[in-house]
PDB file of N, CA and C in Angstrom:
ATOM      1  N   MET A 293     165.985 195.194 144.880  1.00 44.00           N
ATOM      2  CA  MET A 293     165.442 194.212 143.971  1.00 44.00           C
ATOM      3  C   MET A 293     166.599 193.356 143.462  1.00 44.00           C
ATOM      4  N   ASN A 294     166.505 192.061 143.599  1.00 44.00           N
ATOM      5  CA  ASN A 294     167.523 191.128 143.142  1.00 44.00           C
ATOM      6  C   ASN A 294     167.216 190.704 141.692  1.00 44.00           C
ATOM      7  N   ARG A 295     168.314 190.634 140.949  1.00 51.00           N
ATOM      8  CA  ARG A 295     168.242 190.245 139.538  1.00 51.00           C
ATOM      9  C   ARG A 295     168.965 188.961 139.321  1.00 51.00           C
ATOM     10  N   ARG A 296     168.396 188.146 138.640  1.00 51.00           N
ATOM     11  CA  ARG A 296     169.154 186.883 138.247  1.00 51.00           C
ATOM     12  C   ARG A 296     169.639 187.009 136.809  1.00 51.00           C
ATOM     13  N   GLU A 297     170.808 186.587 136.563  1.00 48.00           N
ATOM     14  CA  GLU A 297     171.311 186.480 135.238  1.00 48.00           C
ATOM     15  C   GLU A 297     170.722 185.432 134.412  1.00 48.00           C
ATOM     16  N   VAL A 298     170.200 185.720 133.277  1.00 47.00           N
ATOM     17  CA  VAL A 298     169.676 184.678 132.389  1.00 47.00           C
ATOM     18  C   VAL A 298     170.804 184.164 131.618  1.00 47.00           C
ATOM     19  N   PRO A 299     170.956 182.842 131.479  1.00 50.00           N
ATOM     20  CA  PRO A 299     172.073 182.322 130.759  1.00 50.00           C
ATOM     21  C   PRO A 299     171.847 182.647 129.204  1.00 50.00           C
ATOM     22  N   THR A 300     172.883 183.116 128.523  1.00 44.00           N
ATOM     23  CA  THR A 300     172.709 183.455 127.108  1.00 44.00           C
ATOM     24  C   THR A 300     172.917 182.237 126.289  1.00 44.00           C
ATOM     25  N   GLN A 301     173.661 181.225 126.786  1.00 51.00           N
ATOM     26  CA  GLN A 301     173.871 180.012 126.062  1.00 51.00           C
ATOM     27  C   GLN A 301     172.858 178.910 126.474  1.00 51.00           C
ATOM     28  N   SER A 302     172.277 178.221 125.534  1.00 62.00           N
ATOM     29  CA  SER A 302     171.434 177.166 125.909  1.00 62.00           C
ATOM     30  C   SER A 302     172.075 175.990 126.496  1.00 62.00           C
ATOM     31  N   LEU A 303     171.354 175.350 127.362  1.00 82.00           N
ATOM     32  CA  LEU A 303     171.963 174.211 128.070  1.00 82.00           C
ATOM     33  C   LEU A 303     172.275 173.052 127.164  1.00 82.00           C
ATOM     34  N   ARG A 304     173.384 172.371 127.340  1.00 90.00           N
ATOM     35  CA  ARG A 304     173.825 171.257 126.611  1.00 90.00           C
ATOM     36  C   ARG A 304     172.756 170.146 126.845  1.00 90.00           C
ATOM     37  N   ARG A 305     172.432 169.341 125.840  1.00 95.00           N
ATOM     38  CA  ARG A 305     171.443 168.325 125.979  1.00 95.00           C
ATOM     39  C   ARG A 305     172.078 167.025 125.464  1.00 95.00           C
ATOM     40  N   ALA A 306     171.689 165.878 125.997  1.00 96.00           N
ATOM     41  CA  ALA A 306     172.219 164.567 125.537  1.00 96.00           C
ATOM     42  C   ALA A 306     171.102 163.597 125.669  1.00 96.00           C
ATOM     43  N   VAL A 307     171.150 162.554 124.723  1.00 95.00           N
ATOM     44  CA  VAL A 307     170.245 161.492 124.751  1.00 95.00           C
ATOM     45  C   VAL A 307     171.133 160.286 124.473  1.00 95.00           C
ATOM     46  N   ALA A 308     170.892 159.270 125.326  1.00 94.00           N
ATOM     47  CA  ALA A 308     171.687 157.994 125.158  1.00 94.00           C
ATOM     48  C   ALA A 308     170.758 156.833 124.637  1.00 94.00           C
ATOM     49  N   LEU A 309     171.189 156.135 123.663  1.00 91.00           N
ATOM     50  CA  LEU A 309     170.366 155.029 123.090  1.00 91.00           C
ATOM     51  C   LEU A 309     170.980 153.753 123.473  1.00 91.00           C
ATOM     52  N   LYS A 310     170.125 152.708 123.619  1.00 91.00           N
ATOM     53  CA  LYS A 310     170.707 151.362 123.794  1.00 91.00           C
ATOM     54  C   LYS A 310     169.957 150.492 122.849  1.00 91.00           C
ATOM     55  N   TYR A 311     170.608 149.356 122.399  1.00 87.00           N
ATOM     56  CA  TYR A 311     169.994 148.484 121.489  1.00 87.00           C
ATOM     57  C   TYR A 311     170.323 147.128 121.766  1.00 87.00           C
ATOM     58  N   ASP A 312     169.482 146.253 121.906  1.00 90.00           N
ATOM     59  CA  ASP A 312     169.638 144.746 122.071  1.00 90.00           C
ATOM     60  C   ASP A 312     168.680 144.024 121.192  1.00 90.00           C
ATOM     61  N   SER A 313     169.111 143.526 120.079  1.00 88.00           N
ATOM     62  CA  SER A 313     168.155 142.918 119.069  1.00 88.00           C
ATOM     63  C   SER A 313     167.403 141.789 119.727  1.00 88.00           C
ATOM     64  N   LYS A 314     167.865 141.268 120.822  1.00 94.00           N
ATOM     65  CA  LYS A 314     167.104 140.166 121.443  1.00 94.00           C
ATOM     66  C   LYS A 314     165.948 140.667 122.278  1.00 94.00           C
ATOM     67  N   GLU A 315     166.038 141.957 122.684  1.00 93.00           N
ATOM     68  CA  GLU A 315     165.014 142.506 123.572  1.00 93.00           C
ATOM     69  C   GLU A 315     164.028 143.389 122.802  1.00 93.00           C
ATOM     70  N   ASN A 316     164.575 144.167 121.855  1.00 91.00           N
ATOM     71  CA  ASN A 316     163.764 145.160 121.130  1.00 91.00           C
ATOM     72  C   ASN A 316     163.964 145.141 119.634  1.00 91.00           C
ATOM     73  N   GLU A 317     162.975 145.656 118.957  1.00 89.00           N
ATOM     74  CA  GLU A 317     163.040 145.652 117.472  1.00 89.00           C
ATOM     75  C   GLU A 317     163.870 146.910 117.081  1.00 89.00           C
ATOM     76  N   ALA A 318     163.944 147.966 117.883  1.00 88.00           N
ATOM     77  CA  ALA A 318     164.643 149.173 117.635  1.00 88.00           C
ATOM     78  C   ALA A 318     165.314 149.569 118.860  1.00 88.00           C
ATOM     79  N   PRO A 319     166.298 150.596 118.697  1.00 90.00           N
ATOM     80  CA  PRO A 319     166.881 151.203 119.818  1.00 90.00           C
ATOM     81  C   PRO A 319     165.924 151.895 120.793  1.00 90.00           C
ATOM     82  N   VAL A 320     166.257 151.956 121.983  1.00 94.00           N
ATOM     83  CA  VAL A 320     165.374 152.624 122.962  1.00 94.00           C
ATOM     84  C   VAL A 320     166.139 153.778 123.696  1.00 94.00           C
ATOM     85  N   ILE A 321     165.468 154.671 124.211  1.00 96.00           N
ATOM     86  CA  ILE A 321     165.950 155.833 124.968  1.00 96.00           C
ATOM     87  C   ILE A 321     166.465 155.219 126.287  1.00 96.00           C
ATOM     88  N   ALA A 322     167.778 155.348 126.600  1.00 96.00           N
ATOM     89  CA  ALA A 322     168.359 154.782 127.836  1.00 96.00           C
ATOM     90  C   ALA A 322     168.497 155.902 128.865  1.00 96.00           C
ATOM     91  N   ALA A 323     168.838 157.129 128.428  1.00 96.00           N
ATOM     92  CA  ALA A 323     168.994 158.224 129.328  1.00 96.00           C
ATOM     93  C   ALA A 323     168.807 159.534 128.480  1.00 96.00           C
ATOM     94  N   LYS A 324     168.311 160.555 129.103  1.00 97.00           N
ATOM     95  CA  LYS A 324     168.346 161.841 128.502  1.00 97.00           C
ATOM     96  C   LYS A 324     168.371 162.991 129.548  1.00 97.00           C
ATOM     97  N   GLY A 325     168.805 164.084 129.132  1.00 96.00           N
ATOM     98  CA  GLY A 325     168.814 165.214 130.114  1.00 96.00           C
ATOM     99  C   GLY A 325     169.508 166.420 129.482  1.00 96.00           C
ATOM    100  N   SER A 326     169.495 167.476 130.324  1.00 95.00           N
ATOM    101  CA  SER A 326     170.144 168.751 129.803  1.00 95.00           C
ATOM    102  C   SER A 326     170.945 169.295 130.959  1.00 95.00           C
ATOM    103  N   GLY A 327     171.858 170.218 130.677  1.00 94.00           N
ATOM    104  CA  GLY A 327     172.671 170.796 131.691  1.00 94.00           C
ATOM    105  C   GLY A 327     173.664 169.787 132.425  1.00 94.00           C
ATOM    106  N   LYS A 328     173.619 169.817 133.636  1.00 95.00           N
ATOM    107  CA  LYS A 328     174.494 168.869 134.398  1.00 95.00           C
ATOM    108  C   LYS A 328     174.208 167.390 134.197  1.00 95.00           C
ATOM    109  N   LEU A 329     172.970 167.140 133.969  1.00 96.00           N
ATOM    110  CA  LEU A 329     172.591 165.708 133.641  1.00 96.00           C
ATOM    111  C   LEU A 329     173.146 165.320 132.317  1.00 96.00           C
ATOM    112  N   ALA A 330     173.079 166.223 131.368  1.00 96.00           N
ATOM    113  CA  ALA A 330     173.647 165.908 130.051  1.00 96.00           C
ATOM    114  C   ALA A 330     175.155 165.654 130.084  1.00 96.00           C
ATOM    115  N   GLU A 331     175.826 166.549 130.851  1.00 95.00           N
ATOM    116  CA  GLU A 331     177.215 166.355 131.055  1.00 95.00           C
ATOM    117  C   GLU A 331     177.591 165.045 131.719  1.00 95.00           C
ATOM    118  N   ARG A 332     176.778 164.627 132.658  1.00 96.00           N
ATOM    119  CA  ARG A 332     177.067 163.390 133.359  1.00 96.00           C
ATOM    120  C   ARG A 332     176.858 162.184 132.418  1.00 96.00           C
ATOM    121  N   ILE A 333     175.836 162.324 131.550  1.00 96.00           N
ATOM    122  CA  ILE A 333     175.560 161.275 130.477  1.00 96.00           C
ATOM    123  C   ILE A 333     176.787 161.136 129.635  1.00 96.00           C
ATOM    124  N   LEU A 334     177.273 162.218 129.173  1.00 96.00           N
ATOM    125  CA  LEU A 334     178.409 162.199 128.251  1.00 96.00           C
ATOM    126  C   LEU A 334     179.708 161.772 129.029  1.00 96.00           C
ATOM    127  N   GLU A 335     179.921 162.059 130.263  1.00 96.00           N
ATOM    128  CA  GLU A 335     180.989 161.567 131.032  1.00 96.00           C
ATOM    129  C   GLU A 335     180.969 160.041 131.146  1.00 96.00           C
ATOM    130  N   LYS A 336     179.819 159.508 131.455  1.00 96.00           N
ATOM    131  CA  LYS A 336     179.651 158.064 131.542  1.00 96.00           C
ATOM    132  C   LYS A 336     180.054 157.352 130.175  1.00 96.00           C
ATOM    133  N   ALA A 337     179.514 157.966 129.108  1.00 93.00           N
ATOM    134  CA  ALA A 337     179.757 157.391 127.772  1.00 93.00           C
ATOM    135  C   ALA A 337     181.282 157.348 127.618  1.00 93.00           C
ATOM    136  N   LYS A 338     181.986 158.402 127.853  1.00 94.00           N
ATOM    137  CA  LYS A 338     183.385 158.446 127.650  1.00 94.00           C
ATOM    138  C   LYS A 338     184.181 157.422 128.528  1.00 94.00           C
ATOM    139  N   GLU A 339     183.685 157.365 129.817  1.00 96.00           N
ATOM    140  CA  GLU A 339     184.258 156.416 130.821  1.00 96.00           C
ATOM    141  C   GLU A 339     184.191 154.941 130.269  1.00 96.00           C
ATOM    142  N   HIS A 340     183.122 154.647 129.586  1.00 92.00           N
ATOM    143  CA  HIS A 340     182.885 153.308 129.098  1.00 92.00           C
ATOM    144  C   HIS A 340     183.238 153.072 127.644  1.00 92.00           C
ATOM    145  N   GLY A 341     183.898 154.056 126.956  1.00 86.00           N
ATOM    146  CA  GLY A 341     184.408 154.014 125.647  1.00 86.00           C
ATOM    147  C   GLY A 341     183.232 153.998 124.663  1.00 86.00           C
ATOM    148  N   ILE A 342     182.093 154.631 124.942  1.00 86.00           N
ATOM    149  CA  ILE A 342     181.023 154.607 124.096  1.00 86.00           C
ATOM    150  C   ILE A 342     181.145 155.740 123.182  1.00 86.00           C
ATOM    151  N   PRO A 343     181.043 155.548 121.796  1.00 82.00           N
ATOM    152  CA  PRO A 343     181.263 156.669 120.863  1.00 82.00           C
ATOM    153  C   PRO A 343     180.090 157.628 121.072  1.00 82.00           C
ATOM    154  N   ILE A 344     180.475 158.944 120.878  1.00 87.00           N
ATOM    155  CA  ILE A 344     179.521 160.018 120.977  1.00 87.00           C
ATOM    156  C   ILE A 344     179.393 160.707 119.662  1.00 87.00           C
ATOM    157  N   GLN A 345     178.125 160.858 119.203  1.00 84.00           N
ATOM    158  CA  GLN A 345     177.781 161.450 117.918  1.00 84.00           C
ATOM    159  C   GLN A 345     177.002 162.719 118.311  1.00 84.00           C
ATOM    160  N   GLU A 346     177.513 163.923 117.805  1.00 86.00           N
ATOM    161  CA  GLU A 346     176.862 165.086 118.161  1.00 86.00           C
ATOM    162  C   GLU A 346     175.951 165.480 116.995  1.00 86.00           C
ATOM    163  N   ASP A 347     174.632 165.584 117.265  1.00 85.00           N
ATOM    164  CA  ASP A 347     173.695 165.981 116.284  1.00 85.00           C
ATOM    165  C   ASP A 347     172.531 166.692 117.053  1.00 85.00           C
ATOM    166  N   ALA A 348     172.564 167.983 117.113  1.00 88.00           N
ATOM    167  CA  ALA A 348     171.582 168.762 117.877  1.00 88.00           C
ATOM    168  C   ALA A 348     170.194 168.481 117.412  1.00 88.00           C
ATOM    169  N   ALA A 349     169.940 168.499 116.092  1.00 87.00           N
ATOM    170  CA  ALA A 349     168.568 168.245 115.535  1.00 87.00           C
ATOM    171  C   ALA A 349     168.076 166.897 115.987  1.00 87.00           C
ATOM    172  N   LEU A 350     168.828 165.883 115.954  1.00 87.00           N
ATOM    173  CA  LEU A 350     168.405 164.541 116.409  1.00 87.00           C
ATOM    174  C   LEU A 350     168.138 164.491 117.908  1.00 87.00           C
ATOM    175  N   VAL A 351     169.030 165.167 118.758  1.00 92.00           N
ATOM    176  CA  VAL A 351     168.870 165.156 120.154  1.00 92.00           C
ATOM    177  C   VAL A 351     167.537 165.848 120.542  1.00 92.00           C
ATOM    178  N   GLU A 352     167.223 166.854 119.695  1.00 92.00           N
ATOM    179  CA  GLU A 352     166.026 167.594 119.957  1.00 92.00           C
ATOM    180  C   GLU A 352     164.767 166.661 119.748  1.00 92.00           C
ATOM    181  N   VAL A 353     164.828 165.888 118.698  1.00 91.00           N
ATOM    182  CA  VAL A 353     163.691 164.872 118.399  1.00 91.00           C
ATOM    183  C   VAL A 353     163.653 163.869 119.498  1.00 91.00           C
ATOM    184  N   LEU A 354     164.799 163.194 119.716  1.00 93.00           N
ATOM    185  CA  LEU A 354     164.844 162.059 120.623  1.00 93.00           C
ATOM    186  C   LEU A 354     164.526 162.512 122.077  1.00 93.00           C
ATOM    187  N   SER A 355     164.859 163.680 122.488  1.00 94.00           N
ATOM    188  CA  SER A 355     164.601 164.095 123.784  1.00 94.00           C
ATOM    189  C   SER A 355     163.112 164.155 124.163  1.00 94.00           C
ATOM    190  N   LYS A 356     162.354 164.272 123.102  1.00 95.00           N
ATOM    191  CA  LYS A 356     160.862 164.285 123.253  1.00 95.00           C
ATOM    192  C   LYS A 356     160.211 162.921 123.620  1.00 95.00           C
ATOM    193  N   LEU A 357     161.084 161.878 123.353  1.00 96.00           N
ATOM    194  CA  LEU A 357     160.562 160.537 123.612  1.00 96.00           C
ATOM    195  C   LEU A 357     160.852 160.237 125.128  1.00 96.00           C
ATOM    196  N   ASP A 358     160.016 159.215 125.567  1.00 97.00           N
ATOM    197  CA  ASP A 358     160.056 158.769 127.037  1.00 97.00           C
ATOM    198  C   ASP A 358     161.210 157.788 127.194  1.00 97.00           C
ATOM    199  N   LEU A 359     161.769 157.748 128.404  1.00 97.00           N
ATOM    200  CA  LEU A 359     162.839 156.747 128.789  1.00 97.00           C
ATOM    201  C   LEU A 359     162.245 155.371 128.520  1.00 97.00           C
ATOM    202  N   ASP A 360     163.048 154.403 127.973  1.00 96.00           N
ATOM    203  CA  ASP A 360     162.751 153.135 127.659  1.00 96.00           C
ATOM    204  C   ASP A 360     161.754 152.928 126.428  1.00 96.00           C
ATOM    205  N   GLN A 361     161.495 154.070 125.774  1.00 96.00           N
ATOM    206  CA  GLN A 361     160.647 153.994 124.621  1.00 96.00           C
ATOM    207  C   GLN A 361     161.495 153.721 123.370  1.00 96.00           C
ATOM    208  N   GLN A 362     161.000 152.742 122.535  1.00 95.00           N
ATOM    209  CA  GLN A 362     161.564 152.460 121.326  1.00 95.00           C
ATOM    210  C   GLN A 362     161.571 153.647 120.341  1.00 95.00           C
ATOM    211  N   ILE A 363     162.527 153.952 119.560  1.00 92.00           N
ATOM    212  CA  ILE A 363     162.469 155.012 118.673  1.00 92.00           C
ATOM    213  C   ILE A 363     161.398 154.696 117.589  1.00 92.00           C
ATOM    214  N   PRO A 364     160.614 155.613 117.089  1.00 92.00           N
ATOM    215  CA  PRO A 364     159.656 155.292 116.212  1.00 92.00           C
ATOM    216  C   PRO A 364     160.252 155.104 114.751  1.00 92.00           C
ATOM    217  N   ALA A 365     159.501 154.399 113.913  1.00 90.00           N
ATOM    218  CA  ALA A 365     159.982 153.996 112.614  1.00 90.00           C
ATOM    219  C   ALA A 365     160.411 155.195 111.744  1.00 90.00           C
ATOM    220  N   GLU A 366     159.793 156.328 111.959  1.00 90.00           N
ATOM    221  CA  GLU A 366     160.176 157.508 111.192  1.00 90.00           C
ATOM    222  C   GLU A 366     161.597 157.988 111.395  1.00 90.00           C
ATOM    223  N   LEU A 367     162.162 157.593 112.530  1.00 88.00           N
ATOM    224  CA  LEU A 367     163.569 157.947 112.961  1.00 88.00           C
ATOM    225  C   LEU A 367     164.602 156.963 112.609  1.00 88.00           C
ATOM    226  N   TYR A 368     164.148 155.741 112.029  1.00 86.00           N
ATOM    227  CA  TYR A 368     165.063 154.686 111.808  1.00 86.00           C
ATOM    228  C   TYR A 368     166.249 155.180 110.955  1.00 86.00           C
ATOM    229  N   GLY A 369     165.996 155.941 109.933  1.00 86.00           N
ATOM    230  CA  GLY A 369     167.048 156.395 108.946  1.00 86.00           C
ATOM    231  C   GLY A 369     168.146 157.189 109.754  1.00 86.00           C
ATOM    232  N   LEU A 370     167.698 158.149 110.481  1.00 81.00           N
ATOM    233  CA  LEU A 370     168.573 158.931 111.297  1.00 81.00           C
ATOM    234  C   LEU A 370     169.400 158.175 112.275  1.00 81.00           C
ATOM    235  N   VAL A 371     168.750 157.285 112.988  1.00 79.00           N
ATOM    236  CA  VAL A 371     169.452 156.491 113.957  1.00 79.00           C
ATOM    237  C   VAL A 371     170.354 155.485 113.231  1.00 79.00           C
ATOM    238  N   ALA A 372     169.970 154.985 112.134  1.00 81.00           N
ATOM    239  CA  ALA A 372     170.872 154.072 111.375  1.00 81.00           C
ATOM    240  C   ALA A 372     172.169 154.768 111.058  1.00 81.00           C
ATOM    241  N   GLU A 373     172.159 156.039 110.747  1.00 81.00           N
ATOM    242  CA  GLU A 373     173.440 156.806 110.513  1.00 81.00           C
ATOM    243  C   GLU A 373     174.295 156.826 111.727  1.00 81.00           C
ATOM    244  N   ILE A 374     173.655 156.984 112.905  1.00 75.00           N
ATOM    245  CA  ILE A 374     174.367 156.927 114.213  1.00 75.00           C
ATOM    246  C   ILE A 374     175.003 155.513 114.435  1.00 75.00           C
ATOM    247  N   LEU A 375     174.194 154.498 114.255  1.00 75.00           N
ATOM    248  CA  LEU A 375     174.668 153.173 114.446  1.00 75.00           C
ATOM    249  C   LEU A 375     175.783 152.903 113.542  1.00 75.00           C
ATOM    250  N   SER A 376     175.802 153.325 112.267  1.00 83.00           N
ATOM    251  CA  SER A 376     176.816 153.216 111.341  1.00 83.00           C
ATOM    252  C   SER A 376     178.093 153.828 111.809  1.00 83.00           C
ATOM    253  N   PHE A 377     177.966 155.052 112.395  1.00 78.00           N
ATOM    254  CA  PHE A 377     179.113 155.733 112.886  1.00 78.00           C
ATOM    255  C   PHE A 377     179.752 154.910 114.171  1.00 78.00           C
ATOM    256  N   ILE A 378     178.844 154.350 114.950  1.00 73.00           N
ATOM    257  CA  ILE A 378     179.406 153.575 116.052  1.00 73.00           C
ATOM    258  C   ILE A 378     180.171 152.365 115.574  1.00 73.00           C
ATOM    259  N   TYR A 379     179.564 151.647 114.650  1.00 77.00           N
ATOM    260  CA  TYR A 379     180.173 150.389 114.140  1.00 77.00           C
ATOM    261  C   TYR A 379     181.573 150.737 113.458  1.00 77.00           C
ATOM    262  N   ARG A 380     181.575 151.855 112.733  1.00 81.00           N
ATOM    263  CA  ARG A 380     182.810 152.307 112.169  1.00 81.00           C
ATOM    264  C   ARG A 380     183.876 152.590 113.218  1.00 81.00           C
ATOM    265  N   SER A 381     183.386 153.362 114.271  1.00 76.00           N
ATOM    266  CA  SER A 381     184.335 153.591 115.405  1.00 76.00           C
ATOM    267  C   SER A 381     184.841 152.508 116.066  1.00 76.00           C
ATOM    268  N   ASP A 382     183.886 151.465 116.280  1.00 73.00           N
ATOM    269  CA  ASP A 382     184.337 150.172 116.935  1.00 73.00           C
ATOM    270  C   ASP A 382     185.442 149.523 116.029  1.00 73.00           C
ATOM    271  N   ARG A 383     185.161 149.491 114.818  1.00 79.00           N
ATOM    272  CA  ARG A 383     186.059 148.755 113.858  1.00 79.00           C
ATOM    273  C   ARG A 383     187.453 149.409 113.955  1.00 79.00           C
ATOM    274  N   GLU A 384     187.384 150.795 113.927  1.00 78.00           N
ATOM    275  CA  GLU A 384     188.626 151.593 113.874  1.00 78.00           C
ATOM    276  C   GLU A 384     189.481 151.306 115.199  1.00 78.00           C
ATOM    277  N   MET A 385     188.714 151.086 116.316  1.00 73.00           N
ATOM    278  CA  MET A 385     189.349 150.842 117.579  1.00 73.00           C
ATOM    279  C   MET A 385     189.739 149.374 117.733  1.00 73.00           C
ATOM    280  N   GLY A 386     189.341 148.511 116.748  1.00 70.00           N
ATOM    281  CA  GLY A 386     189.608 147.198 116.849  1.00 70.00           C
ATOM    282  C   GLY A 386     188.704 146.406 117.753  1.00 70.00           C
ATOM    283  N   LEU A 387     187.522 146.899 118.086  1.00 58.00           N
ATOM    284  CA  LEU A 387     186.525 146.179 118.943  1.00 58.00           C
ATOM    285  C   LEU A 387     185.767 145.187 118.220  1.00 58.00           C
ATOM    286  N   LYS A 388     185.432 145.420 117.020  1.00 52.00           N
ATOM    287  CA  LYS A 388     184.609 144.517 116.097  1.00 52.00           C
ATOM    288  C   LYS A 388     185.281 144.273 114.880  1.00 52.00           C
ATOM    289  N   LYS A 389     185.008 143.116 114.357  1.00 46.00           N
ATOM    290  CA  LYS A 389     185.537 142.737 112.981  1.00 46.00           C
ATOM    291  C   LYS A 389     184.485 142.626 111.992  1.00 46.00           C
TER     292      LYS A 389
END
């Protein structure tokens, strides 16, 4: 009888948001995944200098949304905190004034 080991650690998860005020009223889900796909999403973000905010609870909620779906109004406050983090990061790196 073969036995498979069950991973004791949960898979890493990632959700990427994109926002273009000319196209959407709110950020939309650009990518999401777990395990190797999550790692790839994070690698791409790092390659392109996109700030990464780790928030397991928010990833849990956002991962339930469909790709290209705008975030619902109920999540605006949480996502606003992330956007604020990104804008501060950009300013600190001299990307925006």
